XYZ file of C-alpha atoms in Angstrom:
355
model
C 0.000 0.000 0.000
C 2.819 2.368 0.971
C 4.616 1.574 -2.299
C 1.431 2.293 -4.307
C 0.929 5.611 -2.502
C 4.561 6.536 -3.134
C 4.251 5.784 -6.869
C 1.018 7.798 -7.095
C 2.641 10.772 -5.354
C 5.662 10.567 -7.694
C 3.338 10.540 -10.724
C 1.484 13.616 -9.455
C 4.714 15.484 -8.843
C 6.047 14.697 -12.317
C 2.736 15.694 -13.887
C 2.732 18.984 -11.996
C 6.291 19.688 -13.033
C 5.734 19.082 -16.731
C 2.101 19.961 -17.361
C 1.158 23.299 -18.786
C 0.227 25.980 -16.286
C -0.419 29.695 -16.335
C 1.760 32.497 -15.121
C 0.215 35.745 -13.938
C 1.883 39.117 -13.465
C 1.207 42.824 -13.583
C 2.505 45.455 -15.976
C 4.691 48.448 -15.114
C 1.593 50.438 -14.089
C 0.551 47.747 -11.623
C -2.994 47.467 -12.928
C -3.169 45.265 -16.038
C -3.000 41.545 -15.353
C -1.953 39.201 -18.122
C -1.293 35.479 -18.374
C 1.127 33.245 -20.258
C 0.744 29.575 -21.050
C 4.128 28.086 -20.030
C 5.728 24.765 -19.239
C 5.155 23.470 -15.738
C 8.819 22.743 -15.059
C 9.573 26.457 -15.466
C 6.761 27.432 -13.092
C 7.870 24.777 -10.598
C 11.340 26.313 -10.535
C 9.810 29.680 -9.722
C 10.956 31.431 -12.908
C 10.057 31.781 -16.551
C 12.681 31.571 -19.256
C 11.658 33.971 -22.009
C 14.683 33.721 -24.297
C 16.390 30.787 -25.934
C 19.899 30.249 -24.662
C 22.239 31.540 -27.340
C 23.663 28.755 -29.484
C 25.514 31.445 -31.478
C 27.861 33.535 -29.346
C 29.581 35.507 -32.123
C 28.774 36.743 -35.630
C 31.496 37.593 -38.164
C 30.979 40.304 -40.750
C 32.746 42.990 -42.777
C 32.298 46.719 -43.180
C 29.447 47.641 -45.498
C 27.595 44.346 -45.138
C 24.409 43.567 -43.198
C 24.729 41.511 -40.019
C 22.059 39.518 -38.169
C 22.458 39.035 -34.399
C 20.144 36.164 -33.383
C 17.705 36.397 -30.463
C 14.527 34.291 -30.075
C 11.664 34.046 -27.619
C 10.658 30.735 -26.065
C 7.266 32.147 -25.118
C 5.541 35.297 -26.301
C 4.278 37.573 -23.510
C 1.120 39.487 -24.286
C 2.754 42.857 -23.726
C 6.527 43.250 -23.657
C 9.432 45.356 -24.888
C 12.726 44.313 -26.412
C 15.827 46.448 -26.068
C 19.070 45.945 -27.978
C 22.132 47.568 -26.383
C 25.756 47.831 -27.503
C 27.837 47.152 -24.408
C 30.889 49.251 -23.654
C 33.000 50.797 -20.926
C 30.708 53.786 -20.466
C 28.153 53.693 -17.665
C 25.623 55.248 -20.048
C 23.650 52.715 -22.093
C 24.357 52.776 -25.824
C 20.851 51.879 -27.021
C 20.632 50.407 -30.504
C 16.883 49.783 -30.740
C 13.756 49.557 -28.595
C 10.644 47.765 -29.825
C 7.349 46.314 -28.705
C 4.924 44.074 -30.530
C 3.664 46.975 -32.645
C 6.564 49.333 -33.415
C 10.323 49.761 -33.186
C 12.795 52.641 -33.066
C 16.545 52.923 -33.609
C 18.768 55.335 -31.675
C 21.892 57.397 -32.273
C 24.143 56.153 -35.052
C 21.845 53.143 -35.519
C 18.868 55.163 -36.790
C 17.903 53.860 -40.222
C 20.291 50.896 -39.923
C 18.838 48.793 -37.082
C 15.594 46.797 -37.173
C 14.143 43.565 -35.833
C 14.087 40.749 -38.366
C 10.667 39.386 -37.286
C 10.664 36.205 -39.403
C 8.003 34.924 -36.991
C 6.433 36.024 -33.704
C 9.345 34.558 -31.710
C 12.092 36.278 -33.707
C 13.772 39.273 -32.006
C 16.976 39.066 -34.050
C 18.669 42.392 -34.768
C 19.424 43.254 -38.387
C 22.220 45.811 -38.534
C 22.638 47.313 -41.994
C 25.718 48.819 -43.606
C 28.044 47.726 -40.794
C 30.577 50.362 -39.743
C 34.037 50.001 -38.218
C 32.662 51.276 -34.913
C 29.911 48.622 -34.794
C 32.125 45.765 -33.618
C 31.657 44.699 -29.995
C 29.302 43.021 -27.542
C 25.521 43.388 -27.972
C 22.734 42.547 -25.539
C 19.185 41.486 -26.403
C 16.929 42.206 -23.418
C 13.253 41.305 -23.044
C 11.344 43.433 -20.524
C 8.043 42.019 -19.292
C 6.570 44.229 -16.605
C 9.050 44.204 -13.731
C 10.844 41.160 -15.115
C 13.636 41.133 -17.650
C 15.987 38.617 -19.240
C 18.878 39.048 -21.645
C 21.461 37.274 -23.772
C 24.656 38.671 -25.273
C 26.357 38.141 -28.627
C 29.610 39.414 -30.098
C 29.771 41.175 -33.466
C 33.246 40.630 -34.921
C 34.522 42.570 -37.928
C 36.989 40.885 -40.240
C 39.807 43.324 -40.777
C 43.421 44.116 -40.035
C 45.506 46.262 -37.697
C 48.218 48.575 -38.997
C 50.632 50.919 -37.204
C 50.562 54.611 -37.940
C 53.023 57.475 -37.460
C 52.483 60.932 -38.865
C 55.025 63.159 -40.617
C 56.383 64.457 -37.296
C 57.796 60.976 -36.661
C 57.768 58.392 -33.924
C 55.797 58.979 -30.726
C 54.144 62.251 -31.734
C 50.480 61.462 -30.966
C 48.482 61.872 -27.781
C 45.352 59.724 -27.455
C 42.934 62.196 -29.057
C 45.305 62.818 -31.960
C 45.769 59.064 -32.431
C 41.997 58.542 -32.626
C 41.720 61.363 -35.176
C 44.522 60.206 -37.472
C 43.066 56.686 -37.611
C 39.727 58.108 -38.778
C 41.575 60.224 -41.362
C 43.130 57.002 -42.667
C 39.718 55.323 -43.059
C 40.135 53.352 -39.841
C 39.503 53.489 -36.103
C 41.770 52.900 -33.133
C 42.126 49.147 -32.684
C 40.883 47.264 -29.627
C 43.157 45.047 -27.571
C 41.329 42.001 -28.954
C 42.000 43.142 -32.521
C 45.689 43.743 -31.763
C 45.930 40.318 -30.142
C 44.358 38.653 -33.180
C 46.834 40.477 -35.426
C 49.692 39.223 -33.233
C 48.480 35.612 -33.549
C 48.601 36.154 -37.337
C 52.252 37.239 -37.167
C 52.051 41.008 -36.619
C 55.343 42.206 -35.110
C 55.988 45.874 -34.369
C 58.523 47.372 -31.994
C 56.914 50.805 -31.484
C 54.248 51.275 -28.814
C 50.862 52.584 -29.904
C 47.533 53.733 -28.503
C 44.481 51.469 -28.470
C 40.838 52.514 -28.281
C 40.622 52.095 -24.487
C 43.488 54.514 -23.815
C 46.065 51.815 -23.099
C 49.403 51.492 -24.914
C 50.876 48.221 -26.239
C 53.017 46.689 -28.965
C 53.092 43.137 -30.431
C 56.287 41.084 -30.558
C 56.541 37.714 -32.311
C 60.373 37.619 -32.348
C 61.834 38.787 -29.024
C 64.901 41.013 -29.363
C 66.791 43.541 -27.260
C 65.235 46.739 -28.680
C 61.721 45.312 -28.139
C 61.643 44.597 -24.434
C 64.488 42.063 -24.358
C 65.350 38.878 -26.188
C 64.740 36.743 -23.102
C 61.051 37.619 -22.817
C 58.469 35.358 -24.411
C 56.636 36.539 -27.537
C 53.437 38.398 -26.802
C 51.773 41.767 -26.395
C 54.038 44.140 -24.487
C 51.972 46.511 -22.348
C 52.547 50.019 -21.012
C 49.065 49.964 -19.470
C 46.779 53.013 -19.262
C 48.616 56.272 -20.010
C 47.877 59.986 -19.740
C 45.671 60.662 -22.782
C 46.638 64.308 -23.074
C 50.319 64.533 -22.140
C 51.922 61.268 -23.213
C 52.695 60.551 -26.848
C 53.011 57.316 -28.782
C 52.130 55.932 -32.215
C 48.683 54.545 -33.092
C 47.404 51.079 -33.930
C 44.511 51.502 -36.360
C 41.924 48.939 -37.465
C 40.230 48.813 -40.858
C 38.070 46.402 -42.831
C 37.047 45.916 -46.451
C 36.895 48.915 -48.793
C 33.659 50.256 -50.205
C 35.536 51.207 -53.368
C 38.595 50.350 -55.438
C 42.256 51.274 -54.986
C 44.273 51.575 -58.186
C 47.717 52.782 -59.232
C 48.388 55.757 -61.508
C 51.717 56.781 -63.070
C 53.073 58.771 -66.019
C 56.617 58.598 -67.463
C 57.857 61.672 -65.578
C 56.052 60.572 -62.403
C 54.348 62.819 -59.858
C 55.019 65.168 -57.015
C 52.306 65.278 -54.328
C 50.188 67.959 -56.038
C 50.384 66.168 -59.407
C 49.358 62.897 -57.744
C 46.231 64.511 -56.279
C 45.277 65.952 -59.666
C 45.850 62.625 -61.424
C 43.472 60.843 -59.068
C 40.788 63.526 -59.474
C 41.052 63.257 -63.276
C 40.455 59.511 -62.888
C 37.252 60.143 -60.954
C 38.697 59.458 -57.512
C 41.054 60.859 -54.923
C 44.329 59.877 -53.298
C 43.818 56.772 -51.184
C 44.080 56.795 -47.407
C 46.593 54.520 -45.715
C 43.821 52.263 -44.378
C 42.358 51.902 -47.865
C 45.715 50.760 -49.240
C 46.069 48.212 -46.428
C 42.522 46.938 -47.052
C 43.156 46.620 -50.794
C 46.343 44.672 -50.054
C 44.644 42.301 -47.608
C 41.184 41.820 -49.101
C 41.595 42.587 -52.822
C 45.068 41.137 -53.381
C 46.626 44.444 -54.527
C 50.358 43.981 -55.036
C 52.740 46.369 -56.827
C 56.427 47.044 -56.585
C 55.783 50.728 -57.371
C 55.851 53.356 -54.655
C 53.016 55.889 -54.751
C 51.701 58.939 -52.934
C 48.817 58.600 -50.488
C 46.435 61.215 -49.073
C 48.531 61.854 -45.954
C 51.533 62.711 -48.195
C 53.291 59.468 -47.309
C 54.658 57.123 -49.991
C 53.988 53.382 -49.763
C 53.477 50.252 -51.845
C 51.751 46.873 -51.234
C 53.545 43.533 -51.662
C 51.783 40.158 -51.520
C 54.837 37.993 -52.267
C 58.253 38.816 -50.881
C 60.779 39.816 -53.578
C 64.308 41.084 -53.090
C 63.879 43.965 -55.551
C 60.735 45.075 -53.683
C 62.246 45.425 -50.233
C 62.440 41.732 -49.299
C 61.137 40.659 -45.902
C 57.604 39.538 -45.205
C 54.639 40.574 -47.371
C 52.896 43.772 -46.350
C 52.574 47.470 -47.088
C 56.041 49.013 -47.373
C 56.620 52.623 -46.344
C 59.070 55.001 -48.001
C 58.173 57.618 -45.402
C 57.196 61.246 -46.019
C 59.373 62.600 -48.861
C 59.450 66.315 -49.755
C 56.141 67.218 -51.378
C 57.853 68.424 -54.549
C 59.796 65.209 -55.137
C 58.844 63.736 -58.562
C 59.809 60.099 -58.168
C 56.556 58.319 -57.443
C 53.204 57.247 -58.806
C 49.857 57.638 -57.044
C 47.502 55.222 -55.309
C 43.970 56.434 -55.976
C 40.649 55.443 -54.450
C 37.281 55.508 -56.222
C 33.884 54.369 -55.004
C 32.403 51.512 -56.986
């Protein structure tokens, strides 16, 4: 008899834990009561899980493309809001989009670019159009149901590359604000530590320290040597830590992604000085390329020439995909001739034109 009673009790408990039940709550005004049909095991645990656990933790994309950050409901509350936020170091929320079941609105730099996908009534995925260099980072999808909320996070990763930058004044001439500005001028942004680390894992080695977007200063070393922190240290990212953003001066590590247009080389028999190079590019329907655009063309479009050419910052550089002794030797990359006198007529021009 006791065994039968025990089995019956077990059956009732299992049924209660798995059968459908109703959940009741009140809205933010404390007056409107609404109900959800949910699984009993969730109610038995004293909570309701609104969002699917993220099976995708990161999405890769490139500048100019559309990206979809997945977020799905398990149950659909009768009245709720969804808020997408771009996480960052600031205490102020960087709101991307707020929506309810009837309307949605983008904010700040996301106006006109952010919307919910809405493939079905459970779909809260964020569609981010025309991805920008500043869009990379951690995003949060939050469902707000009365006084309750639940969220998941997902990383948006831009495929790109990191390059070092010095201006005409030479090594260590940039404070933090100047470093941020020169990267933008070169069609790039200051790199994050994660982006610099990825570049290091791909073989990036540079012995000059540079600013990153969080105000810290680092440099990547793949081949330890005395001028770069010592030959007895292991390879890695050498760190100066957080520095004074106004008084201290270093180089910059910039990050860029795919070009929206095309980089091409121009030259005439007598070659160009800087002013001639600018005019030649304008006549071709473009303008002198920025340093970041040349790097992007080298990495993503396979541009490779053993001809040095002027760029928009009045530096002279050339991209090499395969190492050749007559083209500077060493590893493939974008070679720099420096900042010659503006009247020197020894170079071609690297131009940039939108497609």
